[in-house]
PDB file of C-alpha atoms in Angstrom:
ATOM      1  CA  UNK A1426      -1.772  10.531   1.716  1.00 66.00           C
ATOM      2  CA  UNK A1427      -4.309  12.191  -0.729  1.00 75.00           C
ATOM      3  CA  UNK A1428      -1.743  11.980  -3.396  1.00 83.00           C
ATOM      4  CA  UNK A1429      -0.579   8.410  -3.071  1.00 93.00           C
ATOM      5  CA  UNK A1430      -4.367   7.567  -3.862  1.00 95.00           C
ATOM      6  CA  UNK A1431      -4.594   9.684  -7.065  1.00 92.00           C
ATOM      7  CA  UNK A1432      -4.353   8.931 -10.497  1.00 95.00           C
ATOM      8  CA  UNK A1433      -1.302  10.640 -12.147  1.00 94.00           C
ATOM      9  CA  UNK A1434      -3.138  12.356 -15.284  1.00 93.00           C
ATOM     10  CA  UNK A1435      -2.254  10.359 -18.554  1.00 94.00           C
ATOM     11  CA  UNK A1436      -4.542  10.708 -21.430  1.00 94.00           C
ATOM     12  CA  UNK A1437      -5.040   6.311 -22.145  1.00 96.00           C
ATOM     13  CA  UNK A1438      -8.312   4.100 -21.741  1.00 97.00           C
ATOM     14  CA  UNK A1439      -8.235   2.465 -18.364  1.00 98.00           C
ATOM     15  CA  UNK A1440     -10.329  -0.638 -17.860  1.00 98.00           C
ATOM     16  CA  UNK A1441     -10.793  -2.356 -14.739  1.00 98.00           C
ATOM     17  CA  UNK A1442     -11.310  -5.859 -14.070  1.00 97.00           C
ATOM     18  CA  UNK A1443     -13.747  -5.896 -11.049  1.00 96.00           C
ATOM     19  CA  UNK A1444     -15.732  -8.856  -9.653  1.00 91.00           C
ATOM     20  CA  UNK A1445     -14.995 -11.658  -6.685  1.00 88.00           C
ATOM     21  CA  UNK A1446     -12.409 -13.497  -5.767  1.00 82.00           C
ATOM     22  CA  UNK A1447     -11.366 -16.643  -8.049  1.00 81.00           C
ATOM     23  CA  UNK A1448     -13.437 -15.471 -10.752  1.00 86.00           C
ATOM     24  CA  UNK A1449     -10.940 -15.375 -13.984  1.00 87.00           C
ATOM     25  CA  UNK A1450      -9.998 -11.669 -13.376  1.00 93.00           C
ATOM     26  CA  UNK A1451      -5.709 -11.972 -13.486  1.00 92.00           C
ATOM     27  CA  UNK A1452      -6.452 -14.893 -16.620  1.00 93.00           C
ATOM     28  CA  UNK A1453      -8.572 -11.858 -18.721  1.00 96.00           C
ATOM     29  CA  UNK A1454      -5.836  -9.392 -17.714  1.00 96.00           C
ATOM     30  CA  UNK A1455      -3.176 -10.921 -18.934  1.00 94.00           C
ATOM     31  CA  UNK A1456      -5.542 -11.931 -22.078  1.00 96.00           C
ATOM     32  CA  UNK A1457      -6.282  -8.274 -23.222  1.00 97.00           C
ATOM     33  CA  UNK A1458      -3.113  -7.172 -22.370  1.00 96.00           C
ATOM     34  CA  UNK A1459      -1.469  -9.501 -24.841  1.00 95.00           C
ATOM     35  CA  UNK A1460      -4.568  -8.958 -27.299  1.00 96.00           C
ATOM     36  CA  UNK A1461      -3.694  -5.538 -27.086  1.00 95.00           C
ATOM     37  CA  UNK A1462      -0.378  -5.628 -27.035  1.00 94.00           C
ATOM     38  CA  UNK A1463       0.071  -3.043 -23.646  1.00 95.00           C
ATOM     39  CA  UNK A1464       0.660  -3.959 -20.354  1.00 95.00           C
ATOM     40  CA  UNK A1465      -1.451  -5.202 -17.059  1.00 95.00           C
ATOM     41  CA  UNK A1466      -1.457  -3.738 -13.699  1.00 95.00           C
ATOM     42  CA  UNK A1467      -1.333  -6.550 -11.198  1.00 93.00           C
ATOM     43  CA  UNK A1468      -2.992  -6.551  -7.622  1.00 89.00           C
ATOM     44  CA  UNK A1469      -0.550  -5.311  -5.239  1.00 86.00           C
ATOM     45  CA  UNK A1470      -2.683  -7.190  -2.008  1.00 81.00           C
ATOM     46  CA  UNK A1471      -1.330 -10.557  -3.765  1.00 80.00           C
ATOM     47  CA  UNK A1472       1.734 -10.195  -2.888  1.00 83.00           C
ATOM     48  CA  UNK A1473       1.805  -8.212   0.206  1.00 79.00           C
ATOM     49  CA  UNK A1474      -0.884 -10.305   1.688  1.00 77.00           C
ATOM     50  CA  UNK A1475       1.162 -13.586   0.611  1.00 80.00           C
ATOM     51  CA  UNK A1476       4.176 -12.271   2.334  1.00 81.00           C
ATOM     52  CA  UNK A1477       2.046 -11.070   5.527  1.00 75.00           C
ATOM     53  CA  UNK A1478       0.645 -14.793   5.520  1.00 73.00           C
ATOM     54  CA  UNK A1479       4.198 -16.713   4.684  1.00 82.00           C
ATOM     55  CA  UNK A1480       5.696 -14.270   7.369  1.00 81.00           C
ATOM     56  CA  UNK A1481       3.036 -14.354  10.122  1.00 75.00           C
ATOM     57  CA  UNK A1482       0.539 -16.657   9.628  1.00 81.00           C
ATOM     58  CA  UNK A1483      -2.148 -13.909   9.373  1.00 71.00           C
ATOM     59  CA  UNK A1484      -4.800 -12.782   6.937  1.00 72.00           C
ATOM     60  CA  UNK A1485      -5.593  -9.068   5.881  1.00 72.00           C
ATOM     61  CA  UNK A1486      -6.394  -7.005   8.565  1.00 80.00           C
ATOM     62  CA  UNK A1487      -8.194  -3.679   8.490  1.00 81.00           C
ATOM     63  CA  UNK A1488      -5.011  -1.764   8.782  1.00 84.00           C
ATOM     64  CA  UNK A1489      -3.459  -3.511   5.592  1.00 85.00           C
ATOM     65  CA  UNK A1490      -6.090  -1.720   3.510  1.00 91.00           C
ATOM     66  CA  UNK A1491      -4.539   2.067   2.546  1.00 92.00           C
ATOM     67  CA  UNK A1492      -1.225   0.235   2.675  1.00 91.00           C
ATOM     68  CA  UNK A1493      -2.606  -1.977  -0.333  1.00 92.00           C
ATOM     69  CA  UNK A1494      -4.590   0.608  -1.822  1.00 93.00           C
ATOM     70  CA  UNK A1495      -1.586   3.092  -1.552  1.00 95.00           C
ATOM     71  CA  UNK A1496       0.765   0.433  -3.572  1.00 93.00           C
ATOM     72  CA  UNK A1497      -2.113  -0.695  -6.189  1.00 95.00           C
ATOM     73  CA  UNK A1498      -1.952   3.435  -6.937  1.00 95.00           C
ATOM     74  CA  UNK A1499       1.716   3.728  -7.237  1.00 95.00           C
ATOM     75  CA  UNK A1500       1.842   0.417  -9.411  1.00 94.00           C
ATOM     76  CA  UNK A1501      -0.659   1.698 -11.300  1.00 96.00           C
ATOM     77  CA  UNK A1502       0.456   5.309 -11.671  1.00 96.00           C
ATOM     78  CA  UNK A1503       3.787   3.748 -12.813  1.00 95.00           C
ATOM     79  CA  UNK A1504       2.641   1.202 -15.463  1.00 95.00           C
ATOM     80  CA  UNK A1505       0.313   4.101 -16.955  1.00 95.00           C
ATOM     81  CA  UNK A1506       3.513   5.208 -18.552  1.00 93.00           C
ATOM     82  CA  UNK A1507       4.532   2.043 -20.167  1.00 92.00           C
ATOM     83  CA  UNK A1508       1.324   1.493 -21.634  1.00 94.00           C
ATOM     84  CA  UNK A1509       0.058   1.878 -25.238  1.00 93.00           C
ATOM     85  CA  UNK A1510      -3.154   3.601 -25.326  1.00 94.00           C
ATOM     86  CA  UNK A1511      -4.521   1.235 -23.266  1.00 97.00           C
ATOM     87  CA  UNK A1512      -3.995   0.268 -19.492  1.00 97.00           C
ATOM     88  CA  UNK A1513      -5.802  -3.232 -17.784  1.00 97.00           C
ATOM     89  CA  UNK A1514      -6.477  -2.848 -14.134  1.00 97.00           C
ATOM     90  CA  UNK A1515      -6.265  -5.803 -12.711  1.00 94.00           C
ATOM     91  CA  UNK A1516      -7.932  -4.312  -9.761  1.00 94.00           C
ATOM     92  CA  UNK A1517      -8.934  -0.534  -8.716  1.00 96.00           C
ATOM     93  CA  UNK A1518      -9.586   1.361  -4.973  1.00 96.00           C
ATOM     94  CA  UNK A1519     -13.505   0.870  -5.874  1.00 97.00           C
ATOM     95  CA  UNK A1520     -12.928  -2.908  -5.462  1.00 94.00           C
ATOM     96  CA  UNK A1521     -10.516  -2.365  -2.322  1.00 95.00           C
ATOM     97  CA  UNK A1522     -13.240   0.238  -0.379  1.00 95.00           C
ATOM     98  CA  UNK A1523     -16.079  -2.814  -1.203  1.00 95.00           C
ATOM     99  CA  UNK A1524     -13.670  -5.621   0.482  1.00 91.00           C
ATOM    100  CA  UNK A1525     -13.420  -3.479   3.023  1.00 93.00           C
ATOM    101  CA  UNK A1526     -16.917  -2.493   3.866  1.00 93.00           C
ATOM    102  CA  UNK A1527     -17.932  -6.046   3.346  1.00 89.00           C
ATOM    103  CA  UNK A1528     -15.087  -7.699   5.810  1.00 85.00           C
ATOM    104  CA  UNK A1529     -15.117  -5.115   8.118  1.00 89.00           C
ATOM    105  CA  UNK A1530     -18.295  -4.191   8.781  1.00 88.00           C
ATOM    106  CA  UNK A1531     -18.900  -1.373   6.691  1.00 90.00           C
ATOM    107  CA  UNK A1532     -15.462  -0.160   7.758  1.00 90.00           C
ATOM    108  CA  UNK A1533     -14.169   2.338   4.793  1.00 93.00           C
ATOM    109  CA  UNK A1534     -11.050   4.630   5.645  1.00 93.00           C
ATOM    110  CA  UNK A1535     -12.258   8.375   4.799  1.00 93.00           C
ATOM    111  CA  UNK A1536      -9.405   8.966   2.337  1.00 94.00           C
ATOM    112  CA  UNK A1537      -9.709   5.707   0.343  1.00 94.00           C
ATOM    113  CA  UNK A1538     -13.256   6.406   0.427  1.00 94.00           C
ATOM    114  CA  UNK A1539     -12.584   9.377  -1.421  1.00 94.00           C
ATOM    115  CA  UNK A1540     -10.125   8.325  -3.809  1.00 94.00           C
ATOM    116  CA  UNK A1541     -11.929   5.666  -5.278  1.00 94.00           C
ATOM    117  CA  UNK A1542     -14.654   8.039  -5.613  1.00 92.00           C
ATOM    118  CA  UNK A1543     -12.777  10.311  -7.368  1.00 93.00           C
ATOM    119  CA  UNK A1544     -10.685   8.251  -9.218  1.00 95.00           C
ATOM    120  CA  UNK A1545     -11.575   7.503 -13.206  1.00 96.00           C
ATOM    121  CA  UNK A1546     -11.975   4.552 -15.385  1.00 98.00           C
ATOM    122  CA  UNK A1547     -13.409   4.163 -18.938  1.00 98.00           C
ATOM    123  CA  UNK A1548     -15.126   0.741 -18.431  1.00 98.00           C
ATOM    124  CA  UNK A1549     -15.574  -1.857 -15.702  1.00 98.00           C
ATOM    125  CA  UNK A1550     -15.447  -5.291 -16.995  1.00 98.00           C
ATOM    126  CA  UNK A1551     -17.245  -7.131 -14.128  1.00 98.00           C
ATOM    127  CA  UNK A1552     -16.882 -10.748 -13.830  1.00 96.00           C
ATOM    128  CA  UNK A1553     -19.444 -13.653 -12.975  1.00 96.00           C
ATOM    129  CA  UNK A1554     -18.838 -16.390 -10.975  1.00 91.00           C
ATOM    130  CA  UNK A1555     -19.397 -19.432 -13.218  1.00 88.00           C
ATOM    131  CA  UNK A1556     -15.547 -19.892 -12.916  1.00 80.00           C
ATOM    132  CA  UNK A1557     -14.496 -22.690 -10.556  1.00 70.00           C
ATOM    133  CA  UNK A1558     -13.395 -21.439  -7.295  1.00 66.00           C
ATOM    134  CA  UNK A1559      -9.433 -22.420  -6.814  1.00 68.00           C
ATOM    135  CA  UNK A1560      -8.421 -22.454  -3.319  1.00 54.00           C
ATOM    136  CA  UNK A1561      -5.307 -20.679  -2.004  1.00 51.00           C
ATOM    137  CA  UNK A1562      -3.853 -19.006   0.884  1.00 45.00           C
ATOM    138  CA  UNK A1563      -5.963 -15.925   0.919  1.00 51.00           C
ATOM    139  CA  UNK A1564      -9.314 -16.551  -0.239  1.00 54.00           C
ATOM    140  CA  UNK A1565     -11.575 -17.746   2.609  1.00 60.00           C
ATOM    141  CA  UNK A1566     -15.833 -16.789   0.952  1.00 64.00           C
ATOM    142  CA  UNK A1567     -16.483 -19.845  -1.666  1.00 66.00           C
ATOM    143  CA  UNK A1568     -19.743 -20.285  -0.201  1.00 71.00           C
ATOM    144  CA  UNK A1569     -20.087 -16.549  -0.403  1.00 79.00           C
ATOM    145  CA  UNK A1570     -19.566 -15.935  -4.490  1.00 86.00           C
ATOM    146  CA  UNK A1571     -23.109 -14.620  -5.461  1.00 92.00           C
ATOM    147  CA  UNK A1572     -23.180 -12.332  -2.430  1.00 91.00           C
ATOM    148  CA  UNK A1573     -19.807 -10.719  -3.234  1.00 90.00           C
ATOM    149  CA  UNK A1574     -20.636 -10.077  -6.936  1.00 94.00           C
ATOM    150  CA  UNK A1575     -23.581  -8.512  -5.925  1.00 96.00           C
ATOM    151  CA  UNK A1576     -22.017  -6.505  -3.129  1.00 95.00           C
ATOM    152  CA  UNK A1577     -19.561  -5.466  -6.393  1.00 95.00           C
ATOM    153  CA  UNK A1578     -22.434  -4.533  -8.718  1.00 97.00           C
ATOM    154  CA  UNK A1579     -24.402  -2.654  -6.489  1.00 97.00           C
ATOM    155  CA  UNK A1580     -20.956  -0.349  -5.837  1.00 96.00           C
ATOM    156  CA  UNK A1581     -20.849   0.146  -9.984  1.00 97.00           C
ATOM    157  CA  UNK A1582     -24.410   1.352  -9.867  1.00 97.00           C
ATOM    158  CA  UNK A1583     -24.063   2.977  -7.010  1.00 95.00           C
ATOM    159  CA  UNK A1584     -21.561   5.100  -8.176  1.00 94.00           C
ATOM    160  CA  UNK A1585     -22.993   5.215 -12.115  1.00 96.00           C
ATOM    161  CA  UNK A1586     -19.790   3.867 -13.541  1.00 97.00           C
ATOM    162  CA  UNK A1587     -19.463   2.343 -17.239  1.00 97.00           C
ATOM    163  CA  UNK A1588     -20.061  -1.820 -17.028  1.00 98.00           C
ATOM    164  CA  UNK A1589     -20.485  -4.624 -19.037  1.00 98.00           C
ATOM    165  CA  UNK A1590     -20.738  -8.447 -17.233  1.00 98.00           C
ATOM    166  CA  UNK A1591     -18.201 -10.991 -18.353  1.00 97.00           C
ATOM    167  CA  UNK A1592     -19.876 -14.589 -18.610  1.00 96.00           C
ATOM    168  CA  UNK A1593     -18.904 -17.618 -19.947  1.00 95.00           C
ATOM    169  CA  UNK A1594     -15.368 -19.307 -21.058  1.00 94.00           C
ATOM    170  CA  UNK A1595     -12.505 -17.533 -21.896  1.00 94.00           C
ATOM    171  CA  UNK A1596     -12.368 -16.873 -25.617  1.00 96.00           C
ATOM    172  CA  UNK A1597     -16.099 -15.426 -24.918  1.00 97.00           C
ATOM    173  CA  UNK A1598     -15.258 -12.752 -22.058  1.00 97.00           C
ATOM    174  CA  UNK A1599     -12.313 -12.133 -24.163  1.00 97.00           C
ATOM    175  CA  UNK A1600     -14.280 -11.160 -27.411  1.00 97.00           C
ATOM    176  CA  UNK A1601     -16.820  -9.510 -25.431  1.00 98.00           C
ATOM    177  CA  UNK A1602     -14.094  -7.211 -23.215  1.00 98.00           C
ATOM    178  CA  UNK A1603     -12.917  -6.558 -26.659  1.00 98.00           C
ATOM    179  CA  UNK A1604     -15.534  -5.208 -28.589  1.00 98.00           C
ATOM    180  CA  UNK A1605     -16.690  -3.015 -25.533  1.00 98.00           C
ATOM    181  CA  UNK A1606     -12.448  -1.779 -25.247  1.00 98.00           C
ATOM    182  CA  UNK A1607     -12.911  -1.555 -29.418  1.00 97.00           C
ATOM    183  CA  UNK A1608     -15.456   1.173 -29.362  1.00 97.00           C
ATOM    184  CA  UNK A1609     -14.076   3.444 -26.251  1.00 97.00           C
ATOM    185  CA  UNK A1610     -10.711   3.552 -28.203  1.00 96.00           C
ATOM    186  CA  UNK A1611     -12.264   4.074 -31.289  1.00 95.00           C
ATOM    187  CA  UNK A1612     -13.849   7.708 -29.651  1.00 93.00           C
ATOM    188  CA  UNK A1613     -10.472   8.768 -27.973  1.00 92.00           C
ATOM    189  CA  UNK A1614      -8.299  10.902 -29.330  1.00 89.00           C
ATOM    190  CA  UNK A1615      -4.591  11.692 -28.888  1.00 88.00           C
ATOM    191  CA  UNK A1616      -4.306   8.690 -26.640  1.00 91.00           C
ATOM    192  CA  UNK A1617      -0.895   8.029 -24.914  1.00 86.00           C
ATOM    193  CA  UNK A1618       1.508   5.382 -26.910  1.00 85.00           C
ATOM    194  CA  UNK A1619       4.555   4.091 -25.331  1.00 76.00           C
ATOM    195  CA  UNK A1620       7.537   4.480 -27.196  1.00 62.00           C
ATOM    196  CA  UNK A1621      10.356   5.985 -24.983  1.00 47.00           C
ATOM    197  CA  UNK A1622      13.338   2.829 -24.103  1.00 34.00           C
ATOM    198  CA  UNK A1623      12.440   1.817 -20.510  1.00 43.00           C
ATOM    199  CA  UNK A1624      16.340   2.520 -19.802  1.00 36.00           C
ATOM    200  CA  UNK A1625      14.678   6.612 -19.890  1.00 43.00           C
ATOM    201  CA  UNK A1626      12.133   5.745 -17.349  1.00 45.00           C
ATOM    202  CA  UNK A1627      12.374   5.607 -13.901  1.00 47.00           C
ATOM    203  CA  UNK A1628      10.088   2.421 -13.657  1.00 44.00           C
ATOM    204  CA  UNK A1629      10.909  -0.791 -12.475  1.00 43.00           C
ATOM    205  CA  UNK A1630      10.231  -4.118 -13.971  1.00 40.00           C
ATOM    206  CA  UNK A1631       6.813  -5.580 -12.885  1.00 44.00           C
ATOM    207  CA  UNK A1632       6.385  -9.407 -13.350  1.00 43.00           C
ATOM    208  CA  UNK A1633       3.486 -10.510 -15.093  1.00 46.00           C
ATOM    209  CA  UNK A1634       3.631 -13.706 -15.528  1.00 44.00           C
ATOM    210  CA  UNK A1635       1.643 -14.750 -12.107  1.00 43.00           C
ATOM    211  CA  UNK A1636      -1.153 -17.525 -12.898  1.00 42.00           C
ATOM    212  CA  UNK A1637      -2.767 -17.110  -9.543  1.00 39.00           C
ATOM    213  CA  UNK A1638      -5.382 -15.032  -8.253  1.00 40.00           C
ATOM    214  CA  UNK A1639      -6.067 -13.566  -4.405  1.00 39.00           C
ATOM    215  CA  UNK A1640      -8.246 -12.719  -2.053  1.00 34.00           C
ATOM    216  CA  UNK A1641      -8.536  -8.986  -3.374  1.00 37.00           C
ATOM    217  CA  UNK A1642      -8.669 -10.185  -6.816  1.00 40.00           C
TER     218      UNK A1642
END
């Protein structure tokens, strides 16, 4: 199971987007990727926890989490290779092991624990909550915003990663993402560029076109 939480090594800037639910994270994704011209890694838990609640009529349960964090590592392992110089997390483990210990009691599965210890990232864009909450399916804490994004930026400082916060509209978090991306790239060397046809790779297509956010978004 180790391995299924690990990053495949691939020398390109990885940011995450990392902050509560409904607060503009899959918007900004899609954003930079475009700005950048690259690709997005989506949240696996949107659709998996969609089907689980179109299928059973249930939320996400403590034994959904390595299942989700598993799949957010092989969609992100695989889109790695598609991107150009740059990769946009949608989401990372770090963000799964808070949901959990904050649903679940402080609940955090040893291995997961590890992995998104261990796991790296070049920045952490973490975004505030003066977005409007949207209601959907999964998300169930509107009352609960500030405490979540606190929860979220006690973990970065916990764990003494790289973060900037994202206020304000879009075009703002957008220029600000981008001048913090600007000067990581400008310090790397040798970065990664797609250019092999995806007919010589064995990934599959990912959608990336989804407007909505989730509950682990």
């Amino acid at each position: 199971m180790e391995k299924k939480l690990t990053q495949d090594p691939i020398n390109i800037v990885k940011v995450v987007l990392f902050g509560p639910e409904s607060s503009g994270k899959t918007t900004l994704s899609r954003h930079l990727a475009r700005y950048y011209n690259t690709v997005w890694a989506p949240e696996f838990a949107r659709d998996y926890l969609q089907k689980k609640w179109n299928n059973e009529r249930k939320t996400c349960q403590k034994e959904d989490i390595v299942p989700i964090a598993i799949g957010q590592m092989k969609l992100e392992n695989r889109l790695a290779k598609r991107a150009d110089k740059l990769l946009i997390c949608d989401t990372d483990l770090l963000e799964t092991k808070v949901y959990s210990e904050e649903f679940y009691g402080g609940f955090v599965d040893e291995k997961l624990n590890d992995a998104a210890n261990k796991n790296e990232y070049d920045l952490y864009l973490l975004t505030y909550i003066d977005t409007p909450w949207e209601a959907d399916d999964l998300r169930d804490r509107p009352k609960q915003r500030l405490e979540m994004f606190n929860a979220f930026e006690s973990a970065l400082k916990k764990y003494k990663k790289n973060y900037i916060i994202l206020k304000g509209d879009k075009e703002t978090r957008l220029k600000n993402a981008a001048a913090a991306i600007d000067e990581i790239i400008a310090h790397k060397k040798n970065l990664h560029s797609f250019s092999t046809s995806l007919l010589d790779l064995d990934v599959p297509f990912i959608p990336q076109n989804n407007n909505s956010e989730s509950f682990f978004d």
